[in-house]
Backbone as ProteinMPNN parsed JSONL, in Angstrom:
{"seq_chain_A": "MKKGKTGQGVLVLHGPNLNMLGKRNKAIYGTKTLKEINSLIEDRARELGVQVTIHQSNQEGELVDLVQTHAAQSDSIIVNPGALTHYGLSLRDALEDTGLPIMEVHLSNIHAREPCG", "coords_chain_A": {"N_chain_A": [[-9.467, 30.889, -7.138], [-6.126, 31.078, -6.207], [-3.44, 31.487, -8.445], [-0.331, 30.506, -10.044], [2.878, 32.284, -10.259], [2.748, 33.581, -12.756], [0.144, 33.522, -13.006], [-1.033, 31.126, -13.765], [-0.504, 28.291, -12.982], [0.178, 24.791, -12.21], [1.286, 22.16, -14.262], [0.71, 18.759, -14.33], [2.031, 15.725, -15.263], [1.563, 12.345, -16.016], [3.228, 9.459, -16.977], [3.632, 6.529, -19.163], [1.944, 3.531, -18.24], [1.232, 4.33, -15.692], [-1.423, 4.544, -15.286], [-2.101, 2.093, -14.413], [-1.593, 1.873, -11.763], [-2.007, 0.602, -8.469], [-2.814, -1.81, -9.353], [-0.607, -2.933, -10.589], [2.711, -4.176, -9.806], [2.626, -4.103, -6.552], [4.428, -4.142, -4.476], [6.495, -2.575, -5.318], [5.286, -0.236, -6.396], [3.229, 0.482, -4.702], [-0.137, 0.712, -3.296], [-1.993, 2.603, -3.982], [-4.253, 3.975, -6.358], [-4.073, 5.652, -9.571], [-6.097, 7.523, -9.723], [-6.576, 8.012, -7.004], [-4.096, 9.141, -6.277], [-4.132, 11.421, -7.915], [-6.279, 12.748, -6.718], [-5.163, 13.344, -4.224], [-3.163, 15.115, -5.049], [-4.743, 17.175, -6.127], [-6.14, 17.942, -3.812], [-4.041, 18.933, -2.207], [-3.128, 21.01, -3.832], [-5.356, 22.677, -3.751], [-5.287, 23.369, -1.013], [-2.975, 24.895, -1.039], [-3.727, 26.886, -2.687], [-3.312, 26.79, -5.42], [-3.628, 26.405, -8.902], [-4.096, 23.411, -10.677], [-3.391, 21.222, -13.372], [-3.969, 18.068, -14.646], [-2.766, 15.241, -16.384], [-2.599, 12.01, -17.976], [-0.816, 9.718, -20.011], [-0.145, 6.928, -22.126], [1.35, 7.237, -24.321], [4.186, 8.608, -25.78], [4.27, 10.692, -27.702], [1.786, 11.899, -27.316], [2.131, 12.945, -24.751], [4.137, 14.81, -25.314], [2.632, 16.524, -26.967], [0.803, 17.446, -25.037], [2.526, 18.864, -23.307], [3.392, 20.874, -25.077], [0.968, 22.111, -25.629], [0.002, 23.008, -23.124], [2.053, 24.369, -21.804], [2.346, 27.17, -22.101], [0.356, 28.115, -20.481], [1.175, 27.514, -17.969], [3.082, 27.613, -14.905], [4.948, 25.892, -13.975], [6.094, 22.465, -14.264], [5.277, 19.219, -13.241], [6.417, 16.0, -13.532], [6.017, 12.523, -13.944], [7.642, 10.479, -15.724], [7.748, 7.732, -16.034], [8.932, 4.833, -17.7], [9.838, 6.394, -19.752], [11.693, 8.045, -18.705], [14.193, 7.037, -19.241], [14.17, 6.647, -21.985], [12.693, 8.537, -23.337], [13.324, 10.73, -25.353], [12.167, 12.712, -27.014], [10.173, 13.682, -25.345], [11.719, 14.66, -23.237], [13.082, 16.718, -24.602], [10.903, 18.377, -25.309], [10.017, 19.169, -22.77], [12.305, 20.568, -21.839], [12.35, 22.623, -23.728], [10.295, 24.285, -22.896], [11.253, 26.017, -21.002], [10.415, 26.237, -18.431], [10.362, 25.704, -14.834], [10.967, 22.377, -13.901], [9.94, 19.454, -12.281], [10.903, 16.242, -11.767], [9.421, 13.284, -10.797], [9.182, 10.12, -9.071], [7.74, 6.954, -8.188], [9.22, 5.042, -7.019], [12.597, 4.124, -6.132], [14.43, 4.65, -8.741], [17.114, 4.355, -9.32], [17.992, 2.349, -7.655], [16.617, 0.21, -8.625], [17.114, -0.151, -11.356], [19.609, -0.746, -13.845], [22.243, 1.573, -14.442], [23.231, 3.378, -17.332]], "CA_chain_A": [[-8.305, 30.149, -6.706], [-4.862, 31.728, -6.519], [-2.656, 30.756, -9.422], [1.103, 30.682, -9.9], [3.437, 33.631, -10.411], [2.244, 34.209, -13.979], [-1.305, 33.416, -12.976], [-1.507, 29.951, -14.491], [-0.538, 27.088, -12.17], [1.105, 23.676, -12.393], [0.906, 21.049, -15.135], [1.177, 17.469, -13.816], [1.951, 14.695, -16.303], [1.862, 10.964, -15.649], [3.61, 8.732, -18.175], [3.138, 5.188, -19.464], [1.622, 2.5, -17.263], [0.813, 4.844, -14.389], [-2.86, 4.276, -15.186], [-2.26, 0.76, -13.824], [-1.252, 1.892, -10.34], [-2.982, -0.098, -7.638], [-2.95, -3.151, -9.921], [0.712, -3.47, -10.933], [3.588, -4.603, -8.717], [2.339, -3.281, -5.371], [5.627, -4.079, -3.631], [7.322, -1.464, -5.826], [4.519, 0.967, -6.708], [2.219, 0.768, -3.693], [-1.508, 0.254, -3.522], [-2.854, 3.708, -4.422], [-4.542, 4.087, -7.784], [-3.765, 6.971, -10.122], [-7.193, 8.398, -9.331], [-6.324, 8.409, -5.613], [-2.942, 10.044, -6.293], [-4.601, 12.695, -8.472], [-7.103, 13.4, -5.693], [-4.237, 13.906, -3.234], [-2.534, 16.283, -5.688], [-5.763, 18.234, -6.206], [-6.395, 18.419, -2.452], [-2.901, 19.751, -1.776], [-3.146, 22.235, -4.643], [-6.416, 23.511, -3.174], [-4.761, 23.894, 0.249], [-1.958, 25.901, -1.359], [-4.321, 27.913, -3.534], [-2.655, 26.694, -6.723], [-4.368, 25.698, -9.956], [-3.362, 22.251, -11.179], [-3.947, 20.513, -14.523], [-3.375, 16.731, -14.578], [-2.997, 14.353, -17.525], [-1.822, 10.77, -18.072], [-0.849, 9.07, -21.318], [0.805, 5.849, -22.396], [1.999, 7.566, -25.587], [5.134, 9.711, -25.658], [3.851, 11.795, -28.559], [0.67, 12.602, -26.674], [2.71, 13.731, -23.657], [4.783, 15.962, -25.964], [1.545, 17.431, -27.357], [0.277, 18.066, -23.821], [3.505, 19.86, -22.878], [3.362, 21.995, -26.011], [-0.337, 22.76, -25.53], [-0.268, 23.593, -21.813], [3.2, 25.079, -21.212], [2.123, 28.62, -22.085], [-0.579, 28.423, -19.405], [1.705, 26.908, -16.745], [4.257, 28.187, -14.256], [5.906, 24.81, -13.77], [5.615, 21.141, -14.663], [5.68, 18.05, -12.469], [6.262, 14.872, -14.45], [6.502, 11.175, -13.676], [7.67, 9.952, -17.081], [7.83, 6.279, -16.084], [10.064, 4.328, -18.484], [10.336, 7.448, -20.646], [12.857, 8.641, -18.038], [15.396, 6.517, -19.884], [14.071, 6.528, -23.435], [11.802, 9.545, -23.899], [14.102, 11.891, -25.779], [11.312, 13.789, -27.512], [9.521, 14.265, -24.178], [12.733, 15.467, -22.553], [13.294, 17.934, -25.394], [9.714, 19.236, -25.184], [10.053, 19.748, -21.434], [13.382, 21.558, -21.805], [11.987, 23.751, -24.59], [9.346, 25.179, -22.238], [11.95, 26.979, -20.159], [9.762, 26.256, -17.124], [10.895, 24.798, -13.817], [10.408, 21.029, -14.055], [10.279, 18.514, -11.241], [10.661, 14.847, -12.15], [9.145, 12.463, -9.621], [9.007, 8.683, -9.288], [7.129, 6.263, -7.062], [10.214, 4.134, -6.462], [13.974, 4.554, -6.356], [14.796, 4.077, -10.041], [18.544, 4.034, -9.323], [18.158, 1.083, -6.948], [15.931, -0.854, -9.357], [17.482, -0.298, -12.756], [21.023, -0.462, -14.109], [22.559, 2.841, -15.113], [24.069, 3.109, -18.49]], "C_chain_A": [[-7.05, 30.903, -7.134], [-4.071, 30.857, -7.474], [-1.188, 31.031, -9.188], [1.552, 32.093, -10.216], [3.0, 34.321, -11.688], [0.729, 34.061, -14.076], [-1.854, 32.16, -13.612], [-1.565, 28.681, -13.657], [0.451, 26.036, -12.613], [0.493, 22.622, -13.306], [1.519, 19.778, -14.558], [0.949, 16.428, -14.903], [2.376, 13.345, -15.746], [2.121, 10.188, -16.933], [3.035, 7.329, -18.265], [3.01, 4.281, -18.247], [1.181, 3.023, -15.902], [-0.702, 4.723, -14.203], [-3.135, 2.918, -14.539], [-1.89, 0.714, -12.338], [-2.385, 1.304, -9.515], [-3.207, -1.517, -8.104], [-1.576, -3.781, -10.186], [1.526, -3.715, -9.671], [3.475, -3.697, -7.486], [3.53, -3.174, -4.438], [6.53, -2.923, -4.05], [6.513, -0.175, -5.886], [3.435, 1.319, -5.692], [0.82, 0.363, -4.121], [-2.44, 1.36, -4.01], [-3.046, 3.668, -5.934], [-4.142, 5.484, -8.266], [-4.858, 7.962, -9.744], [-7.0, 8.894, -7.898], [-5.154, 9.394, -5.52], [-3.36, 11.409, -6.828], [-5.46, 13.458, -7.465], [-6.225, 14.038, -4.617], [-3.551, 15.165, -3.777], [-3.522, 17.449, -5.716], [-6.073, 18.812, -4.825], [-5.278, 19.336, -1.984], [-2.852, 21.063, -2.551], [-4.195, 23.21, -4.105], [-5.95, 24.164, -1.873], [-3.774, 25.031, -0.002], [-2.509, 27.042, -2.206], [-3.699, 27.959, -4.918], [-3.548, 25.927, -7.688], [-3.498, 24.555, -10.462], [-4.132, 21.627, -12.336], [-3.223, 19.181, -14.6], [-3.772, 15.918, -15.799], [-2.128, 13.105, -17.39], [-1.93, 10.256, -19.494], [0.185, 7.959, -21.367], [1.628, 6.132, -23.648], [2.926, 8.77, -25.433], [4.711, 10.917, -26.486], [2.701, 12.587, -27.969], [1.168, 13.452, -25.509], [3.423, 14.965, -24.196], [3.722, 16.984, -26.362], [0.97, 18.159, -26.138], [1.22, 19.14, -23.297], [3.407, 21.09, -23.764], [2.057, 22.775, -25.919], [-0.484, 23.554, -24.234], [0.874, 24.422, -21.228], [2.961, 26.576, -21.101], [1.164, 29.036, -20.977], [-0.1, 27.888, -18.063], [2.902, 27.681, -16.222], [5.352, 27.149, -14.081], [5.25, 23.497, -14.174], [6.157, 20.111, -13.687], [5.408, 16.85, -13.352], [6.806, 13.594, -13.823], [6.488, 10.488, -15.03], [7.711, 8.435, -17.169], [9.065, 5.847, -16.858], [10.623, 5.367, -19.448], [11.48, 8.23, -20.007], [14.128, 8.268, -18.789], [15.37, 6.638, -21.403], [13.271, 7.638, -24.106], [12.522, 10.814, -24.312], [13.224, 13.027, -26.286], [10.548, 14.448, -26.369], [10.505, 15.155, -23.424], [12.964, 16.785, -23.285], [12.12, 18.898, -25.255], [9.681, 19.916, -23.817], [11.111, 20.839, -21.336], [13.012, 22.809, -22.601], [11.013, 24.728, -23.926], [10.043, 26.29, -21.467], [11.36, 27.092, -18.762], [10.534, 25.417, -16.111], [10.179, 23.448, -13.932], [10.886, 20.166, -12.9], [9.912, 17.119, -11.729], [10.503, 14.038, -10.878], [8.974, 11.01, -10.036], [8.398, 8.074, -8.039], [8.078, 5.286, -6.392], [11.595, 4.715, -6.739], [14.466, 3.901, -7.646], [16.267, 3.69, -10.085], [18.823, 2.714, -8.613], [17.585, -0.088, -7.736], [16.519, -1.156, -10.714], [18.956, 0.012, -12.963], [21.201, 0.878, -14.812], [23.35, 2.53, -16.362], [23.503, 3.667, -19.683]], "O_chain_A": [[-6.929, 31.316, -8.287], [-4.035, 29.635, -7.33], [-0.832, 31.718, -8.231], [0.732, 32.99, -10.417], [2.89, 35.547, -11.706], [0.114, 34.421, -15.08], [-3.032, 32.12, -13.969], [-2.614, 28.037, -13.631], [1.432, 26.329, -13.297], [-0.667, 22.241, -13.146], [2.727, 19.729, -14.323], [-0.164, 16.262, -15.402], [3.411, 13.222, -15.091], [1.326, 10.25, -17.871], [2.092, 6.976, -17.557], [3.858, 4.275, -17.355], [0.793, 2.235, -15.04], [-1.198, 4.794, -13.078], [-4.27, 2.626, -14.162], [-1.877, -0.356, -11.73], [-3.562, 1.486, -9.824], [-3.726, -2.346, -7.357], [-1.395, -4.989, -10.034], [1.036, -3.471, -8.568], [4.139, -2.664, -7.394], [3.632, -2.209, -3.68], [7.246, -2.36, -3.223], [7.001, 0.876, -5.471], [2.788, 2.358, -5.82], [0.624, -0.249, -5.171], [-3.568, 1.077, -4.412], [-2.12, 3.366, -6.686], [-3.903, 6.382, -7.459], [-4.567, 9.127, -9.471], [-7.237, 10.068, -7.611], [-5.218, 10.368, -4.77], [-2.99, 12.439, -6.264], [-5.371, 14.682, -7.375], [-6.509, 15.142, -4.153], [-3.382, 16.151, -3.059], [-3.17, 18.576, -5.368], [-6.248, 20.022, -4.68], [-5.539, 20.4, -1.424], [-2.564, 22.113, -1.977], [-3.952, 24.413, -4.016], [-6.18, 25.352, -1.648], [-3.748, 26.013, 0.74], [-1.832, 28.049, -2.416], [-3.572, 29.026, -5.518], [-4.15, 24.918, -7.322], [-2.293, 24.724, -10.65], [-5.358, 21.514, -12.296], [-1.993, 19.15, -14.619], [-4.935, 15.895, -16.203], [-1.063, 13.137, -16.773], [-2.989, 10.338, -20.116], [1.241, 8.035, -20.739], [2.51, 5.348, -23.998], [2.489, 9.836, -25.001], [4.79, 12.05, -26.01], [2.648, 13.81, -28.105], [0.678, 14.562, -25.301], [3.33, 16.044, -23.61], [3.893, 18.179, -26.121], [0.683, 19.354, -26.206], [0.772, 20.211, -22.887], [3.346, 22.215, -23.27], [2.053, 23.991, -26.116], [-1.035, 24.655, -24.243], [0.667, 25.119, -20.234], [3.338, 27.188, -20.102], [1.161, 30.199, -20.574], [-0.881, 27.813, -17.114], [3.637, 28.315, -16.979], [6.537, 27.481, -14.042], [4.041, 23.418, -14.393], [7.339, 20.122, -13.345], [4.301, 16.691, -13.866], [7.896, 13.576, -13.251], [5.455, 9.969, -15.452], [7.71, 7.89, -18.273], [10.135, 6.433, -16.692], [11.756, 5.236, -19.913], [12.164, 8.995, -20.687], [15.029, 9.091, -18.951], [16.42, 6.722, -22.04], [13.182, 7.671, -25.334], [12.348, 11.86, -23.688], [13.51, 14.193, -26.013], [10.299, 15.652, -26.414], [10.164, 16.267, -23.021], [13.034, 17.844, -22.66], [12.321, 20.102, -25.101], [9.354, 21.098, -23.716], [10.843, 21.918, -20.806], [13.327, 23.926, -22.189], [10.915, 25.88, -24.35], [9.49, 27.377, -21.298], [11.768, 27.958, -17.988], [11.281, 24.516, -16.493], [8.954, 23.385, -14.045], [12.073, 20.141, -12.574], [8.758, 16.849, -12.061], [11.349, 14.097, -9.985], [8.665, 10.706, -11.188], [8.531, 8.627, -6.948], [7.779, 4.759, -5.32], [11.736, 5.681, -7.489], [14.871, 2.738, -7.644], [16.633, 2.777, -10.824], [19.795, 2.033, -8.939], [17.999, -1.233, -7.553], [16.44, -2.29, -11.186], [19.497, 0.922, -12.336], [20.402, 1.258, -15.668], [24.057, 1.524, -16.428], [24.082, 3.534, -20.761]]}, "name": "protein", "num_of_chains": 1, "seq": "MKKGKTGQGVLVLHGPNLNMLGKRNKAIYGTKTLKEINSLIEDRARELGVQVTIHQSNQEGELVDLVQTHAAQSDSIIVNPGALTHYGLSLRDALEDTGLPIMEVHLSNIHAREPCG"}
């Protein structure tokens, strides 16, 4: 399988409560489970010839550990930090410290749902 520019691939991280997808508020988060989403990611990565490593945790410290453990073997990181978007300072710092391109994704429009401030 072809890997990224440094030969490693993409690290995908799912934050707190994303393990409950398909069960939690379906009007906001949809009906797909995390397993189904991961399968779609893996299928697309295969189509693109990119290696992908996927993890989910409800614990910020564990996500920080995953970033620190896998960053050296990754070309980029895709992260859905969930509520840690607003409160996960140690996760944000760990991501920034990698120096890698980072894409933050969400399943809903967080700006439409939550007050800024």
